[in-house]
């Protein structure tokens, strides 16, 4: 805050950033079908660091999405931690061309397995059990999204879709420098970062986890609630929803 005159980071509030921080340490809120929130060391450190950043003015929270995006475009924050899909919103401020860069994220101190990489969002392809020709469907996915660098080369400029398929990083298209990001080969760097993201188990009740953690973050940041108690409340809430 002192160096920049504005908060270092902007956040959309809730649990999104918390889950990214937790995932960066390879910690999941659900392990083998069991809820692991109350005794999750990486989650506790994430909540502790998050609150500390808010209290010190390092992180600004915005519950309104438009205000969150505006905080990047209007220079009200020096940076943002989010998935690569946020790039289009950042680039909406043409006058900031050359002032942004893509980097990996800070890692949690004192947590086993902590890394500088996480994921936020993405998509998956699945073959329905009702499919009349599953082998053909499997072959289609294998031959396209599962192996075709040429497909990803076409999707990037035409649809803005960035692949996590590692060989795509070697293509000429992904190695093109970005003027907005000061000539950085951002797409190549993003794919390389993606290959270092720890595995993460969202579980079938991911929405319930997100909702419970959002309540926890709100109570901790706004009401100074005890972190351990809020983690236990979140654990109890998710377990109740699963049992119900």
XYZ file of C-alpha atoms in Angstrom:
244
model
C 0.000 0.000 0.000
C 2.777 2.429 0.951
C 4.842 1.722 -2.164
C 2.003 1.772 -4.680
C -0.458 4.193 -3.155
C -3.144 1.566 -3.821
C -3.716 -2.000 -2.558
C -1.368 -4.577 -4.058
C -4.246 -6.945 -4.826
C -7.947 -6.815 -5.586
C -10.399 -9.596 -4.758
C -13.981 -10.418 -5.663
C -14.514 -11.457 -2.049
C -15.830 -14.792 -0.858
C -13.969 -18.048 -1.129
C -12.497 -17.900 -4.647
C -9.033 -16.684 -3.675
C -9.055 -18.794 -0.504
C -9.568 -21.955 -2.541
C -6.792 -20.929 -4.959
C -4.417 -20.442 -2.039
C -5.403 -23.781 -0.530
C -5.003 -25.585 -3.836
C -1.552 -24.055 -4.371
C -0.443 -26.133 -1.373
C -2.009 -29.308 -2.739
C -4.732 -29.281 -0.078
C -8.304 -30.276 -0.870
C -11.484 -29.573 1.109
C -12.639 -33.132 0.351
C -10.359 -36.177 0.535
C -11.588 -39.645 -0.450
C -15.159 -38.469 -0.012
C -14.564 -37.073 3.480
C -14.818 -33.367 4.282
C -11.432 -31.996 5.385
C -12.089 -28.403 6.366
C -11.830 -28.121 10.167
C -8.364 -29.714 10.354
C -6.983 -28.332 7.083
C -3.669 -26.592 7.856
C -3.361 -25.035 4.399
C -6.895 -23.637 4.640
C -6.224 -22.135 8.063
C -3.072 -20.446 6.785
C -4.957 -19.190 3.737
C -7.662 -17.642 5.909
C -5.053 -16.152 8.239
C -3.044 -14.595 5.396
C -6.196 -13.352 3.652
C -7.484 -11.546 6.760
C -4.035 -10.106 7.454
C -3.835 -8.695 3.923
C -7.286 -7.116 4.223
C -6.466 -5.637 7.643
C -3.224 -4.133 6.359
C -4.756 -2.703 3.183
C -2.765 -5.023 0.932
C -5.928 -6.670 -0.413
C -9.104 -4.792 -1.359
C -12.391 -6.709 -1.375
C -15.222 -5.951 -3.795
C -18.501 -7.836 -3.534
C -19.802 -6.189 -6.712
C -18.276 -7.811 -9.803
C -18.305 -4.620 -11.883
C -16.464 -2.749 -9.149
C -13.974 -5.612 -8.915
C -13.181 -5.362 -12.633
C -13.097 -1.564 -12.450
C -10.503 -1.737 -9.675
C -8.076 -3.248 -12.215
C -8.994 -0.965 -15.104
C -9.026 2.237 -13.054
C -5.708 1.668 -11.297
C -7.268 1.102 -7.868
C -5.172 -2.045 -7.379
C -1.691 -3.008 -8.550
C -2.505 -6.636 -9.326
C -4.923 -9.540 -9.152
C -4.675 -13.280 -8.486
C -7.106 -15.154 -10.693
C -7.435 -17.599 -13.559
C -6.152 -16.608 -16.999
C -9.731 -15.884 -18.093
C -9.477 -12.579 -16.204
C -7.030 -11.369 -18.878
C -9.776 -10.149 -21.205
C -11.124 -7.919 -18.426
C -7.653 -6.573 -17.650
C -7.018 -5.852 -21.330
C -10.242 -3.843 -21.555
C -8.172 -0.884 -20.315
C -6.232 -0.188 -23.516
C -4.397 2.705 -21.883
C -2.663 0.220 -19.546
C -0.975 -1.666 -22.383
C 2.618 -2.486 -21.488
C 2.009 -2.015 -17.749
C 0.872 -5.556 -16.892
C 2.679 -8.899 -16.657
C 1.671 -12.488 -15.894
C 3.530 -14.105 -12.989
C 3.066 -17.055 -10.669
C 1.460 -16.529 -7.271
C 3.093 -16.319 -3.822
C 3.166 -19.569 -1.874
C 2.024 -20.169 1.681
C 4.775 -20.111 4.302
C 5.277 -23.064 6.606
C 2.926 -25.418 4.755
C 4.165 -28.749 3.402
C 3.629 -29.051 -0.333
C 3.164 -25.300 -0.856
C 3.788 -24.153 -4.437
C 3.411 -20.970 -6.488
C 0.677 -22.383 -8.719
C -3.094 -22.837 -8.633
C -6.104 -22.987 -10.912
C -9.367 -21.069 -11.031
C -12.069 -22.261 -13.374
C -11.612 -24.352 -16.479
C -13.692 -26.955 -18.234
C -13.942 -30.713 -18.618
C -15.211 -32.995 -21.357
C -17.187 -36.110 -20.466
C -18.789 -38.961 -22.373
C -22.304 -39.804 -21.218
C -23.178 -43.387 -20.345
C -26.162 -42.915 -22.698
C -23.832 -42.433 -25.650
C -24.584 -44.956 -28.417
C -20.950 -45.218 -29.505
C -18.678 -44.474 -26.558
C -15.556 -45.720 -28.345
C -16.105 -43.230 -31.168
C -16.672 -40.442 -28.640
C -13.520 -41.400 -26.740
C -11.541 -41.425 -29.988
C -12.921 -38.006 -30.957
C -11.850 -36.450 -27.666
C -8.488 -38.191 -27.782
C -7.849 -37.009 -31.346
C -8.918 -33.407 -30.735
C -8.685 -31.949 -27.240
C -6.478 -34.807 -26.061
C -3.695 -34.515 -28.632
C -4.158 -31.828 -31.280
C -1.848 -28.844 -30.901
C -3.295 -27.546 -34.182
C -6.762 -27.371 -32.603
C -5.471 -25.332 -29.690
C -3.576 -23.068 -32.089
C -6.906 -22.344 -33.776
C -8.891 -21.903 -30.558
C -6.504 -19.397 -29.004
C -6.770 -16.544 -31.552
C -10.350 -17.283 -32.616
C -12.007 -18.071 -29.290
C -9.520 -16.866 -26.702
C -9.440 -20.357 -25.169
C -6.140 -21.079 -23.423
C -5.137 -24.709 -23.134
C -3.677 -26.557 -20.184
C -2.436 -29.183 -22.674
C 1.320 -28.959 -22.138
C 2.528 -29.596 -25.740
C 0.568 -26.515 -26.844
C 3.201 -24.366 -25.139
C 5.722 -25.407 -27.803
C 3.687 -24.142 -30.762
C 4.435 -20.926 -32.638
C 0.998 -19.507 -31.780
C 1.500 -19.930 -28.037
C 4.976 -18.424 -28.303
C 3.776 -15.172 -29.820
C 4.626 -12.171 -27.608
C 1.782 -10.043 -26.293
C 2.080 -6.306 -26.777
C -0.330 -5.590 -23.922
C 1.881 -7.570 -21.528
C 5.091 -5.849 -22.591
C 6.117 -8.466 -25.128
C 5.781 -11.373 -22.694
C 4.899 -14.771 -24.179
C 1.964 -14.991 -21.787
C 0.223 -18.024 -23.309
C 3.372 -20.130 -23.223
C 4.006 -19.101 -19.629
C 0.424 -19.894 -18.577
C 0.581 -23.413 -20.020
C 3.882 -24.003 -18.241
C 2.377 -22.759 -14.975
C -0.624 -25.062 -15.484
C 1.679 -28.078 -15.590
C 2.841 -27.289 -12.053
C -0.571 -26.901 -10.383
C -1.096 -29.473 -7.582
C -3.962 -31.953 -7.912
C -7.163 -30.796 -6.263
C -10.279 -32.754 -5.299
C -13.345 -30.530 -5.672
C -15.712 -33.316 -4.708
C -19.344 -33.615 -5.721
C -20.300 -30.976 -3.140
C -17.941 -28.262 -4.357
C -20.720 -25.643 -4.411
C -21.530 -26.402 -0.789
C -17.842 -26.060 0.105
C -17.615 -22.720 -1.710
C -20.731 -21.403 0.014
C -19.629 -22.513 3.486
C -16.149 -21.040 3.040
C -17.599 -17.776 1.737
C -19.612 -17.466 4.951
C -16.463 -18.243 6.937
C -14.381 -15.616 5.135
C -17.095 -12.985 5.602
C -17.367 -13.648 9.332
C -13.599 -13.706 9.814
C -12.879 -10.521 7.856
C -15.902 -8.423 8.774
C -16.713 -9.660 12.266
C -13.282 -10.765 13.541
C -14.692 -14.253 14.101
C -12.348 -16.981 15.344
C -10.782 -18.811 12.414
C -10.852 -22.275 14.004
C -14.515 -21.878 14.945
C -15.442 -20.750 11.442
C -13.589 -23.688 9.896
C -15.523 -26.045 12.172
C -18.797 -24.348 11.263
C -17.979 -24.772 7.586
C -17.127 -28.422 8.164
C -20.422 -29.022 9.982
C -22.421 -27.216 7.287
C -20.961 -29.229 4.414
C -21.317 -32.521 6.281
C -24.952 -31.669 7.061
C -25.650 -30.953 3.385
C -24.026 -34.218 2.327
C -25.996 -36.216 4.888
C -29.238 -34.510 3.941
